[in-house]
Structures are given as C-alpha cells and as structure tokens.
Amino acid sequence: MKAVILAGGKGTRLGKAAIDIPKPMVNVGSIPLLEHQINLLKKYGITDIILIIGHLSEKIEDHFDDGSRFGVNITFFKEKKPLGTTGGIKEIENRLTEDFLVLYGDVMVNMDLNRLVDFHKKNQSDCTLVLHPNDHPFDSDLVEISSENRIVQFHSKPHNDNLYYKNLVNAALYVMTPKVCNYIEKGKKADFGKDIFPGLYSKIKMFGYVTHEYLKDVGSPERLKEVIDDYNSGRIKECNIENKSKAVFLDRDGVINKEVHFLVRPEEFELLTNTGNAIKRINKAGYLAVVITNQSVIARNMCSLDDLAEIHKKMETLLGRERAKLDAIYFCPHHPDKGHAGERPEYKVDCDCRKPKAGMIKKAEKELNIELNGSFMVGDTERDIECGKKAGLITIGVKTGYGCKDIRIEPDFFCDSLAEAVDVVLKYDLKD
Ligand SMILES: [Zn+2]
C-alpha cells in the first residue's frame, strides 16, 4: 500500500515556530513531525510514500531526499499552486492504482495502521475515515456512523448551537480506493472535509474507523505545545492501541447527570456540577473515560434506541463545550423480568451486560485494549460497585444520585462527587 502525505502547508498561524520552514517540518522532540509520520508508516511496512509539497518545498526535499536514509522510498509531487487537500491527489491519480493512505502533514499520529487497513478491507470500504472524539467538537467537522460503522451523516463546521451532535470528529487520516479520485475536480482548489465528503458518503461506501489513539494537528501554537508536551511525557508513545490503556469507568445517571429515575427524554438530561471539568481531568491524565450504563428503559419500551442516541448526543455536546470527551459509551438495553404490558420482549432477557454483571467492562476491555488492573469504576449504586469489583477495578462510590445509600458492598473509596473521585484517581496514579 502507498501513502500520500499532504505536506504543502504554510503554517501561517504557527508564527515564529514555522517562519522559514513548512509546517510539517516543525520539530516534535528532536525530529520534524513529518519524520515521525514516515517512521510510523515504515513501522507498518508502508514504504512507498509520495509527498505532495509546495511552500518551501526544498526544505522537505533536502531533508528526506529519496527516503533511503529512513528506510523508505520517497517521491515528490510539487504543486505549482495550492489546491487544498484534494487537488494534489487528483494530479497524481495515475500513480494511485490501488488502495492508498492519506495523511495530513500537520497531524501528529501514533496509531496501529494494520488494524485500520484490516478494517478498511474487511468492510470492502471505498473510503475509510479515521474518527475520534476530541476536546473541541464544537469547531470540528463531525461525522455520524451507523451501527455497522457506515458513514451516514457529515456535519461540516460551523454547527447549529441548538442541535446536539455525537462527538465523532474527522481526524484527517484516510484509506482510499482510487475511485475517490473520480469525485475530485482537476485543477480546482477543494477540501475533503468541506467540499468532497459531505456529498460523497451517499454515492460510495464510506466507513468510519473509530479510535482513541493519538491524532492531533499542530495547527495553532497552543496545539503544537500540547503535542510537544504529550511527546515529552511519553503519552504519544503509549497511545497506540497495541499498548494497554487504563480507564475510568463511569456510571451515567447520578454520576455524570442528575438522577431522575428513568430518564427517557433529552430535555431531562442535565449535567451535575463540575462534571465537564472532572472528565477533562480524566482525559488529561491519560485515562480513557468510558461510560457503562444500564438502560432498561429500552426493554421497558419507555425510550427508543433513537431517543437514547439523542440523549447521548446531548451528553457529548454538553461535555464537549467544556472541552471534555468520552472515549466510549456502552449501554445495556435489557431487563430480566418478563411479563409487563407494552414491554419489548426481545430485550427482556437475562443478559451478560446488565450491571452488576461485568459484560460491558469485558467488552470495553477487549475493544479498547484496557488494562483492568489499576483502572477505576465510579458509581452511585451497589450494582456499580459490585460490577467494578467483579471486573477487578478499584471502586469509588459517590454521594450524588442514589448516593450509595444502604449498600452492602463497600467501595474502596467514598467521595462526595465525581470531581472528588477524580482527585482520588489522580492521587492513586502518583502513588502508582
Ligand atoms: Zn444487557
């Protein structure tokens, strides 16, 4: 498989960090960002690399030459004028005869590319976009996917402030079939996120590959600083899904939002005080934030799956406004007691996922490659604590929601709120 890297960016917003070099040549650690990308491609056996260059292109050519110094084969395509993210690819389409990877030269990446390519092939996808939740969804291009990961909506920024969106952002890394080139107009400046994808997902098979791995652009001085800090702290290295991550599992009702006893409409969803900031601190500390919630309202037929999705969109939108993100949400739609009028019998089963069973945690462990030892469960009921203990987690009971009243199973820690629970997590981390 070939890779194309869009390395023509100017980096105007980076100011003095990129005055006399093109943006992809800014240093992260002791080497340019672009060299990190090339090392990553090489690690996964992708050694045929085309760099699309423009602004100050000689700096890139001088550094990489034919790539042999880096163990890869590099060729260049020099744009005469900038044609956005799409134009250069159209110009070299005769060289793109099989599936290829597209990377943006200003994005620091560490992810398992084999897993991505396998996903693309398994789904016989025409165009696969890497998607992730980020900490600024309000000003990012957002994508919606079906339960089979097919892309079904594309919301380019800016967004409608009155609507709720899932926090699933186009992370600017793609696997494409040559077919995509048919939809790019030659010689015309255009952008994949803004001009091509919104009209494309209904014409060809586009899939979203969701990951919590590391993808962050260095488009502003603040973001460049974050990337450099993450690099120096070892965070970027750890983020590849080949490595296990620790997680803080969060019950939803009574921990994240106010307990209303059977929440069935988005209007009833209200974040508890300081929840956004608490989850942001979980994100910053490098733990995955994973919601696991029993939603028997589905089995009881009080709420449809679409309504529940809308409630979760509201949760992610409100958290996103506070720059907090959830890495995944797992819910159990089941309930074991049959025989009530109006219920949905297909969900009235004795499942393995309903807490206090540990099925949702086991699923997350497998899908997100979580290290359960040293991970946490935060909840407000005995079910949460019991579930956490079964899975071998450190358990924290909070006094919000049902407040762990009358529980027979003691959590490892008792806290007033999620914010205080996060204090415990961060202190424990230091001790560790
Ligand atoms: Zn279940």
Coordinates of C-alpha atoms in Angstrom, one line a residue, residues 6-403:
L6 CA -0.1 16.4 2.2
A7 CA 3.0 18.4 3.1
G8 CA 2.4 21.7 1.4
G9 CA 1.0 23.5 4.4
K10 CA 2.3 27.0 5.2
G11 CA 1.8 27.2 9.0
T12 CA 0.9 30.9 9.0
R13 CA -0.9 30.5 12.3
L14 CA 2.2 29.0 13.9
G15 CA 4.1 32.3 13.8
K16 CA 7.7 32.1 14.6
A17 CA 7.7 28.3 15.0
A18 CA 7.4 28.0 11.3
I19 CA 8.7 31.1 9.7
D20 CA 11.4 29.6 7.4
I21 CA 10.2 26.0 7.3
P22 CA 7.0 24.4 6.0
K23 CA 4.5 23.4 8.8
P24 CA 5.3 19.6 8.6
M25 CA 8.9 20.3 9.4
V26 CA 8.3 21.7 12.9
N27 CA 10.2 19.7 15.4
V28 CA 8.5 17.4 17.9
G29 CA 11.2 16.1 20.1
S30 CA 14.4 16.2 18.1
I31 CA 13.0 15.4 14.7
P32 CA 10.4 17.0 12.4
L33 CA 6.8 16.0 12.6
L34 CA 6.9 14.6 9.1
E35 CA 9.7 12.3 10.0
H36 CA 7.6 10.9 12.8
Q37 CA 4.9 10.1 10.2
I38 CA 7.4 8.4 7.9
N39 CA 8.8 6.3 10.8
L40 CA 5.2 5.3 11.7
L41 CA 4.5 4.2 8.1
K42 CA 7.7 2.3 7.9
K43 CA 6.9 0.5 11.2
Y44 CA 3.7 -0.9 9.5
G45 CA 5.5 -1.8 6.3
I46 CA 4.3 1.1 4.2
T47 CA 7.4 2.2 2.5
D48 CA 6.2 3.7 -0.8
I49 CA 5.5 7.3 0.1
I50 CA 4.5 10.2 -2.0
L51 CA 4.9 13.7 -0.5
I52 CA 2.8 16.5 -2.0
I53 CA 4.8 19.6 -1.4
G54 CA 4.6 23.3 -2.2
H55 CA 5.5 26.1 0.2
L56 CA 9.3 26.0 1.0
S57 CA 9.4 22.6 -0.7
E58 CA 13.2 22.5 -0.9
K59 CA 13.4 22.2 2.9
I60 CA 11.5 18.9 2.7
E61 CA 13.3 17.6 -0.4
D62 CA 16.7 18.3 1.2
H63 CA 15.8 16.5 4.5
F64 CA 14.2 13.4 3.0
D65 CA 15.8 13.1 -0.4
D66 CA 14.8 9.7 -1.8
G67 CA 14.0 8.3 1.6
S68 CA 16.7 5.7 1.7
R69 CA 18.2 7.3 4.8
F70 CA 14.9 6.5 6.5
G71 CA 14.5 3.0 5.0
V72 CA 11.6 4.0 2.7
N73 CA 11.1 5.1 -0.9
I74 CA 10.0 8.7 -1.2
T75 CA 8.9 10.6 -4.3
F76 CA 7.7 14.1 -4.5
F77 CA 4.9 15.9 -6.3
K78 CA 5.4 19.7 -6.3
E79 CA 2.2 21.7 -6.6
K80 CA 2.5 24.8 -8.7
K81 CA -0.3 26.5 -6.8
P82 CA -2.0 25.3 -3.6
L83 CA -5.1 23.2 -4.4
G84 CA -6.3 22.4 -0.9
T85 CA -6.3 18.9 0.4
T86 CA -7.7 17.3 -2.8
G87 CA -6.0 18.9 -5.8
G88 CA -2.6 17.3 -5.4
I89 CA -4.1 13.9 -5.2
K90 CA -6.0 14.4 -8.4
E91 CA -2.8 15.4 -10.1
I92 CA -1.1 12.1 -9.2
E93 CA -4.1 9.8 -9.7
N94 CA -2.3 7.8 -12.4
R95 CA 0.1 6.7 -9.7
L96 CA -2.7 5.6 -7.3
T97 CA -3.8 2.4 -8.9
E98 CA -4.6 0.6 -5.6
D99 CA -5.8 1.5 -2.1
F100 CA -3.7 4.2 -0.5
L101 CA -3.4 6.0 2.8
V102 CA -3.7 9.8 3.0
L103 CA -2.1 11.7 5.9
Y104 CA -2.0 15.4 6.6
G105 CA 1.5 16.7 7.2
D106 CA 0.5 18.7 10.2
V107 CA -1.0 15.9 12.3
M108 CA 0.9 14.0 14.9
V109 CA -0.2 10.4 14.7
N110 CA 0.5 7.3 16.6
M111 CA -1.9 4.5 15.8
D112 CA -2.0 0.9 14.7
L113 CA -2.2 1.2 10.9
N114 CA -2.5 -2.6 10.4
R115 CA -5.8 -2.5 12.4
L116 CA -7.0 0.4 10.3
V117 CA -6.2 -1.2 7.0
D118 CA -7.8 -4.5 8.1
F119 CA -11.0 -2.7 9.0
H120 CA -11.0 -1.0 5.5
K121 CA -10.5 -4.3 3.7
K122 CA -12.9 -6.3 5.9
N123 CA -15.7 -3.8 5.1
Q124 CA -14.8 -3.5 1.4
S125 CA -14.8 0.2 2.0
D126 CA -14.3 2.7 -0.8
C127 CA -13.1 5.3 1.6
T128 CA -12.4 5.0 5.3
L129 CA -12.1 8.0 7.6
V130 CA -10.3 7.8 11.0
L131 CA -12.7 9.2 13.5
H132 CA -12.3 10.1 17.2
P133 CA -13.9 12.1 20.0
N134 CA -11.8 15.3 20.6
D135 CA -11.9 18.1 23.2
H136 CA -13.2 20.7 20.8
P137 CA -16.0 19.1 18.8
F138 CA -17.9 22.4 18.6
D139 CA -15.4 23.7 16.0
S140 CA -14.6 20.4 14.3
D141 CA -16.1 18.5 11.3
L142 CA -18.4 15.9 12.8
V143 CA -19.5 12.6 11.4
E144 CA -22.3 10.1 12.2
I145 CA -22.0 6.4 11.6
S146 CA -24.5 3.5 11.6
S147 CA -24.1 0.5 13.9
E148 CA -22.1 -1.1 11.1
N149 CA -19.8 1.9 11.0
R150 CA -21.0 3.1 7.7
I151 CA -20.9 7.0 7.4
V152 CA -24.5 8.3 7.3
Q153 CA -24.1 12.0 8.1
F154 CA -21.4 14.6 7.7
H155 CA -21.7 17.8 9.6
S156 CA -19.1 20.4 8.5
K157 CA -18.4 23.2 10.9
P158 CA -19.9 25.6 11.9
H159 CA -22.6 23.7 13.8
N160 CA -26.1 24.7 14.8
D161 CA -26.0 25.7 18.5
N162 CA -29.5 24.4 19.1
L163 CA -28.7 20.8 18.0
Y164 CA -26.8 18.0 19.7
Y165 CA -24.1 16.0 18.0
K166 CA -22.1 12.9 18.7
N167 CA -18.5 13.8 19.4
L168 CA -17.0 12.0 16.5
V169 CA -14.5 14.0 14.6
N170 CA -12.8 13.6 11.2
A171 CA -9.2 13.1 12.4
A172 CA -7.7 13.7 8.9
L173 CA -6.3 10.3 8.1
Y174 CA -7.9 8.2 5.4
V175 CA -7.7 5.0 3.5
M176 CA -9.0 5.5 -0.1
T177 CA -9.6 3.4 -3.2
P178 CA -8.6 5.1 -6.5
K179 CA -12.4 5.5 -7.0
V180 CA -12.4 8.6 -4.8
C181 CA -10.3 10.5 -7.4
N182 CA -13.3 10.3 -9.8
Y183 CA -15.1 12.8 -7.5
I184 CA -12.3 15.4 -7.4
E185 CA -12.3 18.1 -10.0
K186 CA -8.9 18.6 -11.6
G187 CA -7.2 22.0 -11.1
K188 CA -9.8 23.2 -8.6
K189 CA -8.9 24.1 -5.0
A190 CA -11.0 22.0 -2.6
D191 CA -11.0 20.4 0.8
F192 CA -12.0 16.8 1.6
G193 CA -13.8 17.7 4.8
K194 CA -15.7 20.7 3.5
D195 CA -16.2 20.0 -0.2
I196 CA -15.9 16.3 -1.0
F197 CA -17.0 14.1 1.8
P198 CA -20.4 15.8 2.6
G199 CA -21.6 14.9 -0.9
L200 CA -19.7 11.6 -1.2
Y201 CA -20.9 9.3 1.5
S202 CA -24.2 8.7 -0.2
K203 CA -22.5 7.8 -3.5
I204 CA -19.8 5.4 -2.4
K205 CA -19.2 3.1 0.5
M206 CA -17.6 5.3 3.2
F207 CA -16.8 3.9 6.6
G208 CA -15.7 5.4 9.9
Y209 CA -12.9 3.8 11.9
V210 CA -13.2 4.9 15.5
T211 CA -10.2 5.1 17.7
H212 CA -8.9 6.6 20.9
E213 CA -5.3 6.6 19.6
Y214 CA -3.2 9.7 19.1
L215 CA -4.1 12.1 16.3
K216 CA -3.7 15.8 16.9
D217 CA -2.9 18.6 14.5
V218 CA -0.4 21.3 15.2
G219 CA -2.4 24.0 13.5
S220 CA -2.0 26.6 16.3
P221 CA 0.8 27.4 18.7
E222 CA -1.4 26.0 21.6
R223 CA -1.9 22.7 19.9
L224 CA 1.7 22.5 18.9
K225 CA 2.7 23.0 22.5
E226 CA 0.2 20.3 23.6
V227 CA 1.7 17.8 21.1
I228 CA 5.3 18.6 22.2
D229 CA 4.2 18.2 25.9
D230 CA 2.5 14.9 25.1
Y231 CA 5.6 13.7 23.2
N232 CA 7.9 14.7 26.1
S233 CA 5.7 13.0 28.7
G234 CA 5.7 9.7 26.7
R235 CA 1.9 10.0 26.2
I236 CA 2.1 9.8 22.4
K237 CA 4.1 6.6 22.5
E238 CA 1.6 5.0 25.0
C239 CA -1.4 5.9 23.0
N240 CA -1.1 3.2 20.3
I241 CA -3.8 0.6 20.8
E242 CA -1.0 -2.1 20.7
N243 CA -0.4 -0.9 24.3
K244 CA -2.9 -1.3 27.0
S245 CA -4.6 1.8 28.5
K246 CA -6.1 2.3 31.9
A247 CA -9.7 3.6 32.1
V248 CA -12.0 5.3 34.5
F249 CA -15.4 3.6 34.0
L250 CA -18.3 5.9 34.8
D251 CA -21.9 5.1 35.6
R252 CA -24.1 7.7 33.8
D253 CA -27.2 8.6 35.8
G254 CA -26.4 10.1 39.2
V255 CA -22.7 10.3 38.4
I256 CA -22.5 12.4 35.2
N257 CA -26.0 13.8 35.1
K258 CA -28.8 14.3 37.6
E259 CA -30.7 11.2 38.6
V260 CA -34.4 11.5 37.5
H261 CA -35.4 7.8 37.9
F262 CA -36.0 6.6 34.3
L263 CA -34.5 9.3 32.1
V264 CA -36.2 9.0 28.7
R265 CA -36.1 12.4 27.0
P266 CA -33.1 14.7 26.2
E267 CA -34.8 17.6 28.0
E268 CA -34.4 15.6 31.2
F269 CA -30.7 15.3 30.9
E270 CA -28.8 17.8 33.0
L271 CA -25.1 17.5 33.8
L272 CA -24.2 17.6 37.5
T273 CA -22.0 20.5 38.7
N274 CA -18.3 20.2 37.6
T275 CA -18.8 17.0 35.6
G276 CA -17.2 18.5 32.5
N277 CA -14.1 19.6 34.3
A278 CA -13.8 16.3 36.1
I279 CA -13.9 14.3 32.9
K280 CA -11.5 16.7 31.3
R281 CA -9.1 15.9 34.1
I282 CA -9.5 12.2 33.4
N283 CA -8.7 12.9 29.7
K284 CA -5.7 15.0 30.5
A285 CA -4.3 12.3 32.9
G286 CA -4.3 9.8 30.0
Y287 CA -7.1 7.5 31.3
L288 CA -9.8 6.5 28.9
A289 CA -13.2 7.8 30.1
V290 CA -15.8 5.1 29.4
V291 CA -19.4 5.2 30.3
I292 CA -21.2 2.0 31.2
T293 CA -24.9 2.4 32.0
N294 CA -27.9 0.1 32.5
Q295 CA -30.7 1.5 30.3
S296 CA -33.6 -0.8 31.0
V297 CA -35.9 2.0 29.7
I298 CA -35.3 0.3 26.3
A299 CA -36.6 -3.1 27.4
R300 CA -39.5 -1.4 29.2
N301 CA -40.3 0.4 26.0
M302 CA -40.2 3.8 27.7
C303 CA -37.5 5.1 25.3
S304 CA -36.4 4.1 21.8
L305 CA -32.8 3.5 20.7
D306 CA -33.0 6.7 18.7
D307 CA -34.2 8.6 21.8
L308 CA -31.3 7.1 23.8
A309 CA -28.9 8.1 21.0
E310 CA -30.2 11.7 21.2
I311 CA -29.7 11.7 25.0
H312 CA -26.1 10.6 24.5
K313 CA -25.6 13.3 21.8
K314 CA -26.7 15.8 24.3
M315 CA -24.4 14.4 26.9
E316 CA -21.4 14.5 24.5
T317 CA -22.3 18.0 23.2
L318 CA -22.6 19.5 26.7
L319 CA -19.3 17.8 27.8
G320 CA -17.6 18.9 24.5
R321 CA -18.5 22.6 25.3
E322 CA -16.5 22.1 28.5
R323 CA -13.7 20.5 26.5
A324 CA -14.2 17.1 27.9
K325 CA -14.7 13.9 25.9
L326 CA -15.9 10.3 26.5
D327 CA -13.8 7.7 24.7
A328 CA -16.7 5.2 24.5
I329 CA -20.3 4.7 25.8
Y330 CA -21.6 1.2 26.5
F331 CA -25.2 0.6 27.5
C332 CA -27.3 -2.4 28.4
P333 CA -30.8 -2.2 26.9
H334 CA -32.0 -5.3 28.7
H335 CA -34.1 -6.2 31.7
P336 CA -34.6 -9.7 33.1
D337 CA -38.2 -9.5 34.4
K338 CA -40.7 -10.5 31.7
G339 CA -44.4 -10.1 31.7
H340 CA -45.2 -6.4 31.8
A341 CA -47.7 -4.7 29.4
G342 CA -46.1 -2.9 26.5
E343 CA -42.5 -4.2 27.1
R344 CA -40.2 -5.1 24.3
P345 CA -39.8 -8.9 24.7
E346 CA -36.6 -9.1 22.6
Y347 CA -34.8 -7.1 25.3
K348 CA -36.4 -8.9 28.2
V349 CA -33.6 -11.3 28.7
D350 CA -31.1 -12.3 31.4
C351 CA -28.1 -10.8 29.6
D352 CA -24.4 -10.7 30.5
C353 CA -24.1 -6.9 30.2
R354 CA -26.5 -5.6 32.8
K355 CA -24.6 -4.4 35.8
P356 CA -23.8 -5.9 38.4
K357 CA -22.6 -8.3 35.7
A358 CA -19.3 -7.2 34.1
G359 CA -20.2 -7.8 30.5
M360 CA -19.9 -4.2 29.4
I361 CA -16.5 -3.8 31.1
K362 CA -15.3 -7.0 29.5
K363 CA -16.4 -5.8 26.1
A364 CA -14.6 -2.4 26.6
E365 CA -11.5 -4.2 27.8
K366 CA -11.4 -6.2 24.5
E367 CA -12.4 -3.4 22.1
L368 CA -10.2 -0.6 23.6
N369 CA -7.4 -2.9 24.9
I370 CA -7.8 -1.8 28.5
E371 CA -5.7 -2.8 31.5
L372 CA -8.3 -3.5 34.2
N373 CA -5.7 -3.7 36.9
G374 CA -5.3 -0.1 38.1
S375 CA -8.5 1.0 36.3
F376 CA -11.4 2.5 38.2
M377 CA -15.2 2.3 38.5
V378 CA -17.2 5.3 39.7
G379 CA -20.8 4.7 40.6
D380 CA -23.7 5.7 42.9
T381 CA -25.3 2.3 43.5
E382 CA -24.4 -1.1 44.8
R383 CA -24.7 -2.5 41.3
D384 CA -21.9 -0.3 40.1
I385 CA -19.6 -1.2 43.0
E386 CA -20.3 -4.9 42.7
C387 CA -19.7 -4.8 38.9
G388 CA -16.4 -2.9 39.4
K389 CA -15.3 -5.5 42.0
K390 CA -16.2 -8.4 39.7
A391 CA -14.0 -6.9 37.0
G392 CA -11.1 -6.3 39.4
L393 CA -11.4 -2.5 39.3
I394 CA -10.7 0.0 42.1
T395 CA -14.1 1.1 43.1
I396 CA -15.3 4.6 44.1
G397 CA -18.8 5.3 45.4
V398 CA -20.1 8.8 45.1
K399 CA -22.8 10.6 47.1
T400 CA -24.6 12.1 44.2
G401 CA -27.5 10.3 42.5
Y402 CA -28.6 7.4 44.7
G403 CA -25.6 8.2 46.8

